[in-house]
């Protein structure tokens, strides 16, 4: 079923081919690399960087949230 996640598969597929979306992805990737990102997921809070999904708890706590 294409909409298991509640997404329109056809619309998402069209966005993947959109030149503006591709240009934004390139710009975001270049900005992330310039900040020191080297993989996914990378989280930034201010100038501090965390890498890996196992660090998400640390990001939330640093932002003043609770986990």
mmCIF file of C-alpha atoms in Angstrom:
data_model
loop_
_atom_site.group_PDB
_atom_site.id
_atom_site.type_symbol
_atom_site.label_atom_id
_atom_site.label_comp_id
_atom_site.label_asym_id
_atom_site.label_seq_id
_atom_site.Cartn_x
_atom_site.Cartn_y
_atom_site.Cartn_z
ATOM 1 C CA UNK A 1 0.000 0.000 0.000
ATOM 2 C CA UNK A 2 1.594 3.294 -1.149
ATOM 3 C CA UNK A 3 0.119 5.430 1.603
ATOM 4 C CA UNK A 4 1.090 3.379 4.668
ATOM 5 C CA UNK A 5 2.973 6.392 6.046
ATOM 6 C CA UNK A 6 0.195 8.763 5.020
ATOM 7 C CA UNK A 7 2.185 10.068 2.059
ATOM 8 C CA UNK A 8 1.082 10.444 -1.534
ATOM 9 C CA UNK A 9 3.617 8.264 -3.357
ATOM 10 C CA UNK A 10 2.939 9.840 -6.764
ATOM 11 C CA UNK A 11 3.377 13.388 -5.420
ATOM 12 C CA UNK A 12 6.540 12.404 -3.566
ATOM 13 C CA UNK A 13 7.903 10.767 -6.709
ATOM 14 C CA UNK A 14 7.248 13.954 -8.684
ATOM 15 C CA UNK A 15 9.092 16.044 -6.092
ATOM 16 C CA UNK A 16 12.136 13.788 -6.354
ATOM 17 C CA UNK A 17 12.407 14.752 -10.019
ATOM 18 C CA UNK A 18 11.806 18.500 -9.470
ATOM 19 C CA UNK A 19 14.875 20.644 -10.311
ATOM 20 C CA UNK A 20 14.130 23.162 -7.538
ATOM 21 C CA UNK A 21 13.939 20.388 -4.946
ATOM 22 C CA UNK A 22 17.200 18.886 -6.220
ATOM 23 C CA UNK A 23 18.914 22.296 -6.044
ATOM 24 C CA UNK A 24 17.716 22.761 -2.451
ATOM 25 C CA UNK A 25 19.066 19.317 -1.528
ATOM 26 C CA UNK A 26 22.470 20.192 -3.005
ATOM 27 C CA UNK A 27 22.538 23.542 -1.162
ATOM 28 C CA UNK A 28 21.538 21.919 2.144
ATOM 29 C CA UNK A 29 24.127 19.172 1.714
ATOM 30 C CA UNK A 30 26.888 21.690 0.957
ATOM 31 C CA UNK A 31 25.905 23.794 3.985
ATOM 32 C CA UNK A 32 25.924 20.726 6.243
ATOM 33 C CA UNK A 33 29.358 19.632 5.008
ATOM 34 C CA UNK A 34 30.682 23.176 5.518
ATOM 35 C CA UNK A 35 29.523 22.949 9.162
ATOM 36 C CA UNK A 36 31.307 19.627 9.619
ATOM 37 C CA UNK A 37 28.584 17.068 8.953
ATOM 38 C CA UNK A 38 29.943 13.785 7.675
ATOM 39 C CA UNK A 39 26.980 11.440 7.806
ATOM 40 C CA UNK A 40 23.315 11.038 8.550
ATOM 41 C CA UNK A 41 21.728 11.791 10.891
ATOM 42 C CA UNK A 42 23.631 14.855 12.046
ATOM 43 C CA UNK A 43 21.987 17.308 14.420
ATOM 44 C CA UNK A 44 23.029 20.920 15.021
ATOM 45 C CA UNK A 45 21.997 23.070 17.941
ATOM 46 C CA UNK A 46 23.724 26.414 17.610
ATOM 47 C CA UNK A 47 27.349 25.596 16.852
ATOM 48 C CA UNK A 48 27.266 22.203 18.557
ATOM 49 C CA UNK A 49 27.001 19.081 16.420
ATOM 50 C CA UNK A 50 25.851 15.568 17.266
ATOM 51 C CA UNK A 51 26.068 12.546 14.995
ATOM 52 C CA UNK A 52 23.953 9.414 15.128
ATOM 53 C CA UNK A 53 20.425 8.589 16.163
ATOM 54 C CA UNK A 54 21.728 7.470 19.536
ATOM 55 C CA UNK A 55 22.591 11.143 20.230
ATOM 56 C CA UNK A 56 19.052 12.435 19.727
ATOM 57 C CA UNK A 57 18.416 12.233 23.490
ATOM 58 C CA UNK A 58 21.451 14.481 24.054
ATOM 59 C CA UNK A 59 20.176 17.004 21.489
ATOM 60 C CA UNK A 60 16.760 17.154 23.146
ATOM 61 C CA UNK A 61 18.310 17.623 26.581
ATOM 62 C CA UNK A 62 20.691 20.325 25.304
ATOM 63 C CA UNK A 63 17.696 22.139 23.827
ATOM 64 C CA UNK A 64 16.077 22.164 27.244
ATOM 65 C CA UNK A 65 13.550 19.475 26.522
ATOM 66 C CA UNK A 66 12.817 16.253 28.305
ATOM 67 C CA UNK A 67 13.080 12.810 26.867
#
